[in-house]
Coordinates of C-alpha atoms in Angstrom, one line a residue:
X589 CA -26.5 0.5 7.0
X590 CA -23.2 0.7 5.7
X591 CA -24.0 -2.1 3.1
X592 CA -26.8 -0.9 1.8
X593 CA -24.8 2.5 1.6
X594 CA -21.9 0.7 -0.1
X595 CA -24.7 -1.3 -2.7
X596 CA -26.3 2.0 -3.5
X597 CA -23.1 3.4 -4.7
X598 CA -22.1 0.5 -6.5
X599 CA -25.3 1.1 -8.3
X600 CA -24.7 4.6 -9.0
X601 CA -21.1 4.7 -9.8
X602 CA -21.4 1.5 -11.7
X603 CA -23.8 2.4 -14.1
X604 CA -22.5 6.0 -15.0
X605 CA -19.0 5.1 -15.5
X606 CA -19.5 1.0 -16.4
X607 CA -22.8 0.7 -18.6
X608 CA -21.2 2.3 -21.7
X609 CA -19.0 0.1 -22.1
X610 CA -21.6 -2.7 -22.9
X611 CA -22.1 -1.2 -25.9
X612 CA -21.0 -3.1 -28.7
X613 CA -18.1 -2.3 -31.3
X614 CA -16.8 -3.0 -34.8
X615 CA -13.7 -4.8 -34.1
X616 CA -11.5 -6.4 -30.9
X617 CA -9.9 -4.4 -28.5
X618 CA -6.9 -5.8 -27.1
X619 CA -6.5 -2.4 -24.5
X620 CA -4.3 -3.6 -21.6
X621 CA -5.7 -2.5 -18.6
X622 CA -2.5 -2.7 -16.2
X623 CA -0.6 -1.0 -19.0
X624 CA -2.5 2.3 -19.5
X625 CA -2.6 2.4 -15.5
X626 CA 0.8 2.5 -14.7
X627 CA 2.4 3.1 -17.9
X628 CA 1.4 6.7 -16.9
X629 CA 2.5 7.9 -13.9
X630 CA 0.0 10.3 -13.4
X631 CA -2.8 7.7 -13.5
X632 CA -1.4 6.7 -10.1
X633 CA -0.2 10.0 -8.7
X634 CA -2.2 11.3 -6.0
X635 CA -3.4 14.3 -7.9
X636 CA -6.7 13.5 -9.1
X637 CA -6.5 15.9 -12.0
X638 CA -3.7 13.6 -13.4
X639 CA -6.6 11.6 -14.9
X640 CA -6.7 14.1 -17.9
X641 CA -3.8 12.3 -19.2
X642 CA -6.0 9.0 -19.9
X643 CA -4.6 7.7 -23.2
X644 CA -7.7 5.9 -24.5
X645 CA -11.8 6.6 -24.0
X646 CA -12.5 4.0 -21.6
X647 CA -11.5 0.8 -20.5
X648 CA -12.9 -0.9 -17.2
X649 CA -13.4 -4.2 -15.7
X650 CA -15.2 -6.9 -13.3
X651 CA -13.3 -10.0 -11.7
X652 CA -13.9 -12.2 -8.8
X653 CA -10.8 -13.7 -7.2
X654 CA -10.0 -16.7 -4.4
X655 CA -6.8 -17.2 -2.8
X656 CA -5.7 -20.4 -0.7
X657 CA -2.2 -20.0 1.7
X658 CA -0.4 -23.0 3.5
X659 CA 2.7 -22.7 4.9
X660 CA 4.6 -21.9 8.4
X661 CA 7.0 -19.1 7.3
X662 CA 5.1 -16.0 8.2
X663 CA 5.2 -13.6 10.4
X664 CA 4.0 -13.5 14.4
X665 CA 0.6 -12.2 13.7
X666 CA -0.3 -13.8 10.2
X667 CA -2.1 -17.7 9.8
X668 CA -0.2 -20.6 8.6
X669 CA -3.6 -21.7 6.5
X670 CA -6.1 -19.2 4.9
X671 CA -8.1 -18.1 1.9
X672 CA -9.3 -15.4 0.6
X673 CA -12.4 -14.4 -2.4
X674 CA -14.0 -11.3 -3.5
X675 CA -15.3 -9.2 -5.8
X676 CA -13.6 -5.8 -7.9
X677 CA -14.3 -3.7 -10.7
X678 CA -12.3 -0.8 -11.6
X679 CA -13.1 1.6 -14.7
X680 CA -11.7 4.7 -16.9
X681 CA -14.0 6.6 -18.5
X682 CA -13.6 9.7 -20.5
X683 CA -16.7 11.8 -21.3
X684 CA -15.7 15.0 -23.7
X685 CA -13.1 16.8 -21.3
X686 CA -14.0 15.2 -18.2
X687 CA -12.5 11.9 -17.3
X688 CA -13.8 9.5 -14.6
X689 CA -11.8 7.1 -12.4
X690 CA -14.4 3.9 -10.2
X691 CA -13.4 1.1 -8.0
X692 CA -15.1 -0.7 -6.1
X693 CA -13.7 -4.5 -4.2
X694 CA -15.1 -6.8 -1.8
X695 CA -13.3 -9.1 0.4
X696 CA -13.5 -11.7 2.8
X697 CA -10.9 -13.4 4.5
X698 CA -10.1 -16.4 7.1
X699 CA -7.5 -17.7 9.0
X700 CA -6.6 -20.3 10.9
X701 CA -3.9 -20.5 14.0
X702 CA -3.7 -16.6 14.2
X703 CA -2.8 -14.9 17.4
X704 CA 0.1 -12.6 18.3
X705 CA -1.1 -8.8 17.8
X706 CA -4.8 -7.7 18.2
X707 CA -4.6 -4.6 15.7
X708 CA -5.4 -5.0 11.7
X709 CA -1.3 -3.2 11.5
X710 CA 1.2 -3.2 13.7
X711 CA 3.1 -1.2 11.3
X712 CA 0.9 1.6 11.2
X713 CA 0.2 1.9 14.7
X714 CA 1.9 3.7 17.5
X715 CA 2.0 0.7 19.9
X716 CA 0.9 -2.9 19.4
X717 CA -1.4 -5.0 22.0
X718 CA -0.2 -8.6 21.8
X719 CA -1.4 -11.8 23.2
X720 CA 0.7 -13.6 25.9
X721 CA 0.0 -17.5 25.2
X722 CA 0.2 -19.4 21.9
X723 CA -2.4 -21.4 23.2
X724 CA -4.9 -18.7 22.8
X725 CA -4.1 -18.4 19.1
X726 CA -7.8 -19.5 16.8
X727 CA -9.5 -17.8 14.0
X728 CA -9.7 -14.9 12.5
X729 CA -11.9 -13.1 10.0
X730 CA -11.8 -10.2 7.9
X731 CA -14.6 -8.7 5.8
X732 CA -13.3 -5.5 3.4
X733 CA -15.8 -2.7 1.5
X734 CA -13.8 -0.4 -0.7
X735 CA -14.7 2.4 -2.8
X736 CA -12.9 4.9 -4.5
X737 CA -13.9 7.8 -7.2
X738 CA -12.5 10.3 -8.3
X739 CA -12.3 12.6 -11.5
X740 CA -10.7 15.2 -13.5
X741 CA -12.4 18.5 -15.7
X742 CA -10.8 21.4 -17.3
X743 CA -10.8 25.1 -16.0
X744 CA -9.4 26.4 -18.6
X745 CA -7.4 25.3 -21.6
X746 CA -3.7 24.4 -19.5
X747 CA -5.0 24.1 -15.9
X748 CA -6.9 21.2 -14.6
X749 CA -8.9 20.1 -11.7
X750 CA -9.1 16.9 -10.3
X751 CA -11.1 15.4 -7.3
X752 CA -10.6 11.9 -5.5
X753 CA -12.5 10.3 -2.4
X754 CA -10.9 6.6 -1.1
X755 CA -13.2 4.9 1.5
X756 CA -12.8 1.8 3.1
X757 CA -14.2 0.4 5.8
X758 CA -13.1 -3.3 7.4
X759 CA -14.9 -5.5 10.0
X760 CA -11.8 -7.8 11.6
X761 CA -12.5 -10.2 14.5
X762 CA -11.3 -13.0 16.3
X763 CA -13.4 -16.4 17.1
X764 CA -11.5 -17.6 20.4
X765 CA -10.9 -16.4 23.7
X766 CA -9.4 -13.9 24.5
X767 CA -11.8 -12.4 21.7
X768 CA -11.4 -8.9 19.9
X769 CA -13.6 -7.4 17.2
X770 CA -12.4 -4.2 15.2
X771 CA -14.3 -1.9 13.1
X772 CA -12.0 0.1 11.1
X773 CA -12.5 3.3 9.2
X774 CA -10.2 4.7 6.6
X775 CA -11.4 7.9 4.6
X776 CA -8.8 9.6 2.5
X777 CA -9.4 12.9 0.1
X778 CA -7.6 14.7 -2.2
X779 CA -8.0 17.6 -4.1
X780 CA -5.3 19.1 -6.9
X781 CA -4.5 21.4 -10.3
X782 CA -2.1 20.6 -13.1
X783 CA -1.3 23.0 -15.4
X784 CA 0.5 22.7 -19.0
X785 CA 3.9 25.1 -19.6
X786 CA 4.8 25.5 -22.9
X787 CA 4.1 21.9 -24.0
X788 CA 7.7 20.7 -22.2
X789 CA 6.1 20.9 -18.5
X790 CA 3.4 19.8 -16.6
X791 CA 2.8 21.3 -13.3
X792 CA 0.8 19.8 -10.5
X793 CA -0.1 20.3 -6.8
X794 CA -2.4 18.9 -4.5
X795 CA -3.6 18.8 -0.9
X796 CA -4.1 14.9 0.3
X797 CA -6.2 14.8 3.9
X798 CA -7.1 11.0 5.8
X799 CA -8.7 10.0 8.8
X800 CA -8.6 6.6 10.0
X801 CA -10.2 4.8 13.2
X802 CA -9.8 1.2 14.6
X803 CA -12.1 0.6 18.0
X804 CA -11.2 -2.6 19.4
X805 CA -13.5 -4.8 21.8
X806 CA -12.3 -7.4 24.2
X807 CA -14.2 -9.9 25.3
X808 CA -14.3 -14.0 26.5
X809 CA -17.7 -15.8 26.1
X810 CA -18.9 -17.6 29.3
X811 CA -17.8 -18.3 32.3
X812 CA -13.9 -19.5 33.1
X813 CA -11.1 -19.3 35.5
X814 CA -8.3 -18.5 32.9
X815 CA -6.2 -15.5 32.9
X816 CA -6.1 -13.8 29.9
X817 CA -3.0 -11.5 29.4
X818 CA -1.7 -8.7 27.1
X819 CA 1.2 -7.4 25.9
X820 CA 1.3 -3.1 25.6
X821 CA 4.1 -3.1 23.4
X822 CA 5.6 0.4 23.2
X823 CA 8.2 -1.1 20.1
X824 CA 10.1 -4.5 19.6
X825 CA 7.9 -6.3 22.2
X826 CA 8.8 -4.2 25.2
X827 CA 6.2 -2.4 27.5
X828 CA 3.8 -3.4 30.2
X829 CA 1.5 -6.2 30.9
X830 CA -2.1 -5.7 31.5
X831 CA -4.7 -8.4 32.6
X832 CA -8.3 -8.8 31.0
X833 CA -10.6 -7.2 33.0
X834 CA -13.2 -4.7 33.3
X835 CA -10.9 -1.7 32.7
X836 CA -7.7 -1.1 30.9
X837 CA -6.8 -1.0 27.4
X838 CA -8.1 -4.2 26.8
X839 CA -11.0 -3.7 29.4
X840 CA -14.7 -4.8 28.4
X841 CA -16.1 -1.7 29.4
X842 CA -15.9 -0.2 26.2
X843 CA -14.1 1.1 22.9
X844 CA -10.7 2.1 23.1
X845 CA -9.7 3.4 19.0
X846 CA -6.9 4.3 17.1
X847 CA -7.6 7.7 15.9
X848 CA -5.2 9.4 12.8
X849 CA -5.7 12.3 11.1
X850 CA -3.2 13.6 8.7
X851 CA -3.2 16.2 6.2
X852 CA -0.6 17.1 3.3
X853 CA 0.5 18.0 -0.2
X854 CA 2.2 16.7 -2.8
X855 CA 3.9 18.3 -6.0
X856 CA 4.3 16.6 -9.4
X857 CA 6.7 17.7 -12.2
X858 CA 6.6 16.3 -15.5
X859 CA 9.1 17.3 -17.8
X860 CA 9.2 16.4 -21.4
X861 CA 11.7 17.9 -23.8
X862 CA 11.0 15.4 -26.5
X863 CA 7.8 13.7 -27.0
X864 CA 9.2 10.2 -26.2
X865 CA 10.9 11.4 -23.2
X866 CA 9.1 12.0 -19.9
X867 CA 10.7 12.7 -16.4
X868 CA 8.1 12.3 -14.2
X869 CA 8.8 13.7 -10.1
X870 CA 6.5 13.6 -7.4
X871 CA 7.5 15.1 -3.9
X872 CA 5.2 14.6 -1.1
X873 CA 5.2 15.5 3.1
X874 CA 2.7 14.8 5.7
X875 CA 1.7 15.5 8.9
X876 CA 0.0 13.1 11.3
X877 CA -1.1 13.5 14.6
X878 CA -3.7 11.2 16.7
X879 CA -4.4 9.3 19.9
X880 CA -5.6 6.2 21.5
X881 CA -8.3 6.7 23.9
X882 CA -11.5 8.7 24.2
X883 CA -11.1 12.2 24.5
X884 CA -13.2 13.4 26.9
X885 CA -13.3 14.6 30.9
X886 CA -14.8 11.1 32.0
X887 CA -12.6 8.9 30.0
X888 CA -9.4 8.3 29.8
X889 CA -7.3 8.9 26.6
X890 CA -4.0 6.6 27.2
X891 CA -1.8 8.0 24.1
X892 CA -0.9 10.6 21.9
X893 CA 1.2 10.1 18.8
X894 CA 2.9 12.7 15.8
X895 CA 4.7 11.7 13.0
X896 CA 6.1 13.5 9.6
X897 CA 6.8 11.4 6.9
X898 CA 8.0 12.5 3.5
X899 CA 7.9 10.5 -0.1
X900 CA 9.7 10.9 -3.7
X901 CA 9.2 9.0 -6.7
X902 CA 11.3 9.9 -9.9
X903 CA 10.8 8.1 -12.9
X904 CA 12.2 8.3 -16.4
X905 CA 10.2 6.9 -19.5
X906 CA 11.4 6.6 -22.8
X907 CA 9.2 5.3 -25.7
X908 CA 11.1 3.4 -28.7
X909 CA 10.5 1.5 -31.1
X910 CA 6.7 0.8 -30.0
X911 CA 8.3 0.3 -26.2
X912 CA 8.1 2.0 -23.3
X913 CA 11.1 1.8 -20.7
X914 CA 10.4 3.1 -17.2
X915 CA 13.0 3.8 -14.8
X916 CA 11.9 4.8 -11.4
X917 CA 13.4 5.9 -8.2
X918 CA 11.4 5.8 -4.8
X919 CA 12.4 6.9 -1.2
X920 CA 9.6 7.2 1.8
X921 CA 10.0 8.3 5.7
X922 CA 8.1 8.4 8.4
X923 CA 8.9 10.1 11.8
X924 CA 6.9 8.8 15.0
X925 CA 6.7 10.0 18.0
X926 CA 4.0 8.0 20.7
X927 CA 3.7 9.2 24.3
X928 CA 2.1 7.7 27.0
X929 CA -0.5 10.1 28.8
X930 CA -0.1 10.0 33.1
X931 CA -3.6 10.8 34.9
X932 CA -5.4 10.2 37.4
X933 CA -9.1 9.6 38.2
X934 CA -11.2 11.3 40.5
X935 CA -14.5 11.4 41.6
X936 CA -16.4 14.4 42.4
X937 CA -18.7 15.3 45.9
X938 CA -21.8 14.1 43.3
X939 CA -20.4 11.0 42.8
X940 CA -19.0 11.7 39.0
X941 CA -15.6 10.6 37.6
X942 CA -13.6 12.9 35.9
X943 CA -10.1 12.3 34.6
X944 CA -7.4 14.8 34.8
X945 CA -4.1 14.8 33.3
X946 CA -0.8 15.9 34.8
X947 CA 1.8 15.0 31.9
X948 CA 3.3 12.9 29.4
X949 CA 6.2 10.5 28.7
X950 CA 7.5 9.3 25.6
X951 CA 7.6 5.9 24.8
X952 CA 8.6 5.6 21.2
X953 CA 10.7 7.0 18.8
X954 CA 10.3 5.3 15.6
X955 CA 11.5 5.6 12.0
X956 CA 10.6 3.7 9.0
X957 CA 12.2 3.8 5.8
X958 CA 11.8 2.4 2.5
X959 CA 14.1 3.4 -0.8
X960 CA 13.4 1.0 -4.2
X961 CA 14.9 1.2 -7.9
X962 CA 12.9 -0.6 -10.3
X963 CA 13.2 -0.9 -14.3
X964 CA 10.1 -1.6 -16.2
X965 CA 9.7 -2.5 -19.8
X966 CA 7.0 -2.9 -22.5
X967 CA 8.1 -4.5 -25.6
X968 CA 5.8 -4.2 -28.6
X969 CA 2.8 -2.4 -27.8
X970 CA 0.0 -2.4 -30.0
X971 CA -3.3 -0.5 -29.2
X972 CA -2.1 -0.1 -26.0
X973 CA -1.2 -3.7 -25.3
X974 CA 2.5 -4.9 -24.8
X975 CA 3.6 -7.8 -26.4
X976 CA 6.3 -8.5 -23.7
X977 CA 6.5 -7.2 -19.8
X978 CA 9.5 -7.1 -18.1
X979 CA 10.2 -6.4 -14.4
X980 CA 13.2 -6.0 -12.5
X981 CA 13.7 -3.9 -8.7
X982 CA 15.6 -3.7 -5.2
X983 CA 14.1 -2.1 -2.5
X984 CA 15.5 -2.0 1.0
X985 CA 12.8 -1.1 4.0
X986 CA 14.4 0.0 7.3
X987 CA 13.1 0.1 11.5
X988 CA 15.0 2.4 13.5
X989 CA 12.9 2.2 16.8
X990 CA 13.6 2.8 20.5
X991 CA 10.8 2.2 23.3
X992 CA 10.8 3.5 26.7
X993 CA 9.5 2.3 30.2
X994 CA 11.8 4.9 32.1
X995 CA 14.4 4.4 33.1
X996 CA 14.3 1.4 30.8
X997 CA 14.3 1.1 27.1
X998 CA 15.0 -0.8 23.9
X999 CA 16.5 0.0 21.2
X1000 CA 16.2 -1.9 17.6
X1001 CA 17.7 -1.4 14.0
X1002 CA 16.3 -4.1 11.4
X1003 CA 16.9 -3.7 7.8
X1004 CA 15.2 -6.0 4.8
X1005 CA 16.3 -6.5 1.7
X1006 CA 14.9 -7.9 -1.1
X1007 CA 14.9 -7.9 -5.5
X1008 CA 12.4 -9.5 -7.5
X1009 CA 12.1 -9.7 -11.6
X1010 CA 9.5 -11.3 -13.7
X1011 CA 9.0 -11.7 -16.9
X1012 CA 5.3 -11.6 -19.3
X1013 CA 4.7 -12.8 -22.3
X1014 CA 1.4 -11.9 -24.3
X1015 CA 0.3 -14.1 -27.4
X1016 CA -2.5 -13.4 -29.5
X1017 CA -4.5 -15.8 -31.9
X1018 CA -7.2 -14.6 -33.6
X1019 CA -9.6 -14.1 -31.1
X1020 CA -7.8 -15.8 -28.3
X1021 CA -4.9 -14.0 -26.3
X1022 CA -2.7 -16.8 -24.0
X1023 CA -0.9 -14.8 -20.9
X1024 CA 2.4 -16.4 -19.3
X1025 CA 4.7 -14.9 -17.1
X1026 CA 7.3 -16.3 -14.5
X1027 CA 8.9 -14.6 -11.5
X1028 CA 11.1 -14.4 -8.6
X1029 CA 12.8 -13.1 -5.9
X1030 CA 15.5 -12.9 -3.3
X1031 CA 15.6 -11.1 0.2
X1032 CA 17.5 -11.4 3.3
X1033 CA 17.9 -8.7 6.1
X1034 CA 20.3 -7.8 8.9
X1035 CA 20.4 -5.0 11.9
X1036 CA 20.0 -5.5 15.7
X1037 CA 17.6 -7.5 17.5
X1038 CA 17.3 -5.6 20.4
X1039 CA 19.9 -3.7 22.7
X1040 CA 18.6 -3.0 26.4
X1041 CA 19.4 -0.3 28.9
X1042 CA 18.7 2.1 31.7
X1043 CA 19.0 5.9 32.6
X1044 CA 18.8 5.3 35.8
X1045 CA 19.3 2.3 38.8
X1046 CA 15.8 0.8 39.3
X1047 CA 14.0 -2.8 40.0
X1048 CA 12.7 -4.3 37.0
X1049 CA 8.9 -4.1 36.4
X1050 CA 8.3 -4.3 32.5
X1051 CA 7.5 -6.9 30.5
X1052 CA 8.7 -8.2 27.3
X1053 CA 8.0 -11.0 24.4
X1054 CA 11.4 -11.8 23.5
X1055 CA 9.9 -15.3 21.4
X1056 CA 8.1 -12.8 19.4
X1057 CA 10.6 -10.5 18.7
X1058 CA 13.4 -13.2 17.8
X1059 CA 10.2 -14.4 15.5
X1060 CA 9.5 -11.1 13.7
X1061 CA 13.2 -10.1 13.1
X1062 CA 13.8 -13.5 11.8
X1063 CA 10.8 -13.2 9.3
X1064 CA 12.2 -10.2 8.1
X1065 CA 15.7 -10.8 7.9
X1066 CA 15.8 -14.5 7.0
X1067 CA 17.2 -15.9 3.5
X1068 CA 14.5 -16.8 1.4
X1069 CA 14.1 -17.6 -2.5
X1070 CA 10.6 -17.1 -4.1
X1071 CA 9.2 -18.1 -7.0
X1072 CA 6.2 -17.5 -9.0
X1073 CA 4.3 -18.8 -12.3
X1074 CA 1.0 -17.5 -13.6
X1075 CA -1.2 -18.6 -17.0
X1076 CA -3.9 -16.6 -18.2
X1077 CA -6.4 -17.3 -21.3
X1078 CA -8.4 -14.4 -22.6
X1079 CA -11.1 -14.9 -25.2
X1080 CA -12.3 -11.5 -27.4
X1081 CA -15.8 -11.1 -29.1
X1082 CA -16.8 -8.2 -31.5
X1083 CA -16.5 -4.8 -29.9
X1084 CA -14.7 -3.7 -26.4
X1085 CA -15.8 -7.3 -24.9
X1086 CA -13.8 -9.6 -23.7
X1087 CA -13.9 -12.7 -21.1
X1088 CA -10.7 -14.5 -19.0
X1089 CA -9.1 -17.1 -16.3
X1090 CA -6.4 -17.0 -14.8
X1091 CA -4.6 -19.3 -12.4
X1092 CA -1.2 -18.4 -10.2
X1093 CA 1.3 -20.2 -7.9
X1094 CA 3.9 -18.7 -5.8
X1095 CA 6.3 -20.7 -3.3
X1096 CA 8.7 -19.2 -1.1
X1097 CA 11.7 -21.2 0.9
X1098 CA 13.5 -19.9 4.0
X1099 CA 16.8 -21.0 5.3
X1100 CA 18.2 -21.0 8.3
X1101 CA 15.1 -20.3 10.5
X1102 CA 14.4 -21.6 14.0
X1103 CA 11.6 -19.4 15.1
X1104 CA 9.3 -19.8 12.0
X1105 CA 9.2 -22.7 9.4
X1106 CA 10.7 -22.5 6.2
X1107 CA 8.1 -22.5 3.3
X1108 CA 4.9 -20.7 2.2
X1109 CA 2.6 -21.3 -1.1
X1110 CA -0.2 -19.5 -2.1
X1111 CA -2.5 -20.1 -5.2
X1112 CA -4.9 -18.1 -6.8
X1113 CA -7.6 -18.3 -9.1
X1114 CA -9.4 -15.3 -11.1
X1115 CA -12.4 -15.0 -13.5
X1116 CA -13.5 -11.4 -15.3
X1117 CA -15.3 -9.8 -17.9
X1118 CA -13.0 -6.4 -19.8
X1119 CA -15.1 -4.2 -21.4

């Protein structure tokens, strides 16, 4: 059902916002796709009715893509050797006053050797499941649908409207016992208003709501004697063990999801004094609230979780000379709070179970961080197409985390950081356009691994995955170089039509490591149509 739902609006959405585009033109259009997305900011704001500001009448496009990875330096739930291929089209369209914004991707993806964590993100969840053995490490699978529209019209002459819908679904499941298969639903809206003061302002607010399921089946095919065993990892591999059975977390008996919903609003200020000048600021906060579980009288909901988060991203633009210098600013926080739900089951004179809760204890408190400075520059740009792209940026990203199993916990602090800068280089001949560009990048991390304690005197009963922690921190904390080099040929035909291939190779190199190997390549290929 949900591909034929998925083809149908591929169909739809393809044909009103790709189809004129097909028509043919006059002359070459060399219009940089990547440039007039993000050399706007409000073309990738969350405020839908930021699509106004669309600097040309359309530009869209179709590619297919396949990735290969090899290498051992990854991190504990990740595959030492996988690909990747799929399918995406993305489009701007501007009919009179009313622009249009399509994309639409397919993925599919398989790895090899991948155990560790039975969730799509440990990141994003409250708590993380986590396989025992190595030995029970196989392959995994991963199948992505994604589709997102959105558009913008005019109310009146200074205030605009803008609408955007972001749906993905993703099928991820592993082919070895102990076997899981996830189903994962991720719906995000958002609804907003800009509105032009005096020519040297743009004002713009919007509301921003998501809701986002993962149920989770555990299963292990025929008949066998082994013990399958599970980490419930409250934070930094610390928690309790549970066996595979017919009940539980990781029970057979039934779906257990992830459930988020969280709702918020951002505002956007653009100020521009002078016409080459823009300051662009948008200032976000959100509230999230779910539970893992069912929620209902016969089944038992095991956590609930709350978090805040809030995000900023400043940037300044100045345009020169046919150039465009960016300088942007970005800060994000989130605020989590998980707490494990006590109850008890009982069962009625009729013979009915009902489940009744008497409490709650916290078992996380978690806070992740991320603050980046990052200098963009296009040099020469003609019809919207930069001769020259330059990148250069630091980010630091930051775990503050301490789980509980009263009257034990663990804390953590881990800190990354990392700076990249590439460089592009766009020559045209005649009906030809040659694309190089070369990259690369430094991180290395620091913090604390882990520091244990007690409230009170007690005899130990939780359960920990101390390989797997010393693995992740050392993943992210680890010296590593990276480097990347990318070609790209692009042949043009009369009118808005134009065909390319592209080929890229990244290698990264650790040092130091002794829970992970030291090296990672990936290559990728890519083939598409720009019309």
């Amino acid at each position: 059902m949900i591909r034929k739902i998925y083809i149908t609006w591929v169909l739809l959405i393809g044909g009103v916002l790709f189809a004129p585009g097909l028509m043919a033109q006059e002359q070459i259009n060399w219009t940089d796709f990547d440039y007039v997305k993000n050399s706007n900011n409000w073309l990738s704001s969350e405020n839908a009715a930021g699509l106004d500001k669309l600097s040309t009448e359309k530009i869209s496009f179709i590619s297919a893509y396949f990735n290969k990875e090899n290498g051992d330096f990854i991190n504990y739930y990740q595959s030492d050797n996988s690909y990747s291929f799929g399918g995406l089209t993305e489009s701007f369209y501007r009919l009179n006053k009313v622009v249009f914004y399509g994309k639409m991707e397919y993925s599919n993806f398989s790895g090899e050797n991948m155990g560790g964590s039975t969730v799509l993100d440990p990141y994003f969840t409250p708590f993380d499941i986590v396989e025992f053995a190595d030995s029970t490490a196989g392959k995994k699978k991963m199948e992505t649908y994604h589709l997102t529209g959105a558009l913008s019209f005019p109310l009146s002459e200074k205030l605009i409207m803008g609408i955007k819908t972001n749906y993905k679904t993703i099928s991820y499941y592993k082919i070895k016992d102990l076997r899981h298969t996830n189903d994962i639903m991720n719906l995000e809206t958002t609804a907003g208003l800009t509105y032009c003061l005096n020519r040297i302002a743009d004002f713009g607010v919007n509301y921003y709501f998501r809701k986002s399921t993962e149920n989770t089946r555990y299963q292990a095919e025929g008949n066998t004697d082994q013990q399958f065993n599970s980490l419930i990892s409250y934070g930094s591999f610390f928690g309790t063990q549970e066996n595979f059975g017919t009940e539980g977390i990781t029970g057979d008996d039934g779906n257990n999801p992830f459930v988020d919903f969280i709702h918020g609003a951002t505002l956007q200020i653009d100020l521009f004094p002078e016409s080459n000048f823009h300051f662009f600021n948008e200032l976000g906060i959100k509230w999230r609230n779910g539970y893992f579980g069912q929620k209902s009288s016969v089944d038992i909901q095991y956590t609930e979780h709350e978090a805040k988060s809030f995000h900023y991203k400043g940037t300044f633009s100045l345009e020169r000379l046919q150039s465009v210098h960016q300088f942007s600013v970005c800060f994000d926080r989130e605020d989590l709070l998980n707490y494990e739900n006590a109850y008890k089951e009982s069962t009625t004179e009729g013979g009915n179970t009902t489940v009744v809760y008497y409490g709650k204890n916290q078992v996380l408190d978690r806070v992740l961080s991320k603050a980046s400075f990052q200098y963009t520059g296009y040099i020469n740009v003609t019809d919207n197409n930069p001769e020259w792209v330059a990148n250069a940026g630091v980010s630091v990203w930051r775990r503050d985390q301490m789980a509980t199993f009263y009257p034990y916990y663990r804390k953590q602090d881990v800190k990354e950081v990392l700076a990249t800068a590439s460089l592009k280089k766009n020559i045209i001949q005649k009906n030809n356009m040659y694309s190089v560009s070369f990259g690369g990048s430094y991180g290395s991390g620091s913090g604390i691994e882990k520091e244990d304690g007690q409230f009170a005197s007690a005899s130990e009963n939780f359960a920990t995955l101390d390989q797997y922690l010393y693995r992740e921190y050392e993943f992210l904390t680890a010296a590593r170089v990276s480097g990347n080099i990318q070609f790209r040929y692009t042949k043009a035909f009369a009118g808005n039509y134009r065909i390319y291939g592209g080929v890229r190779y990244s290698y990264t190199k650790a040092f130091d490591v002794s829970y992970n190997g030291d090296s990672l390549g990936n290559i990728a290929l890519n083939v598409g149509y720009i019309f």
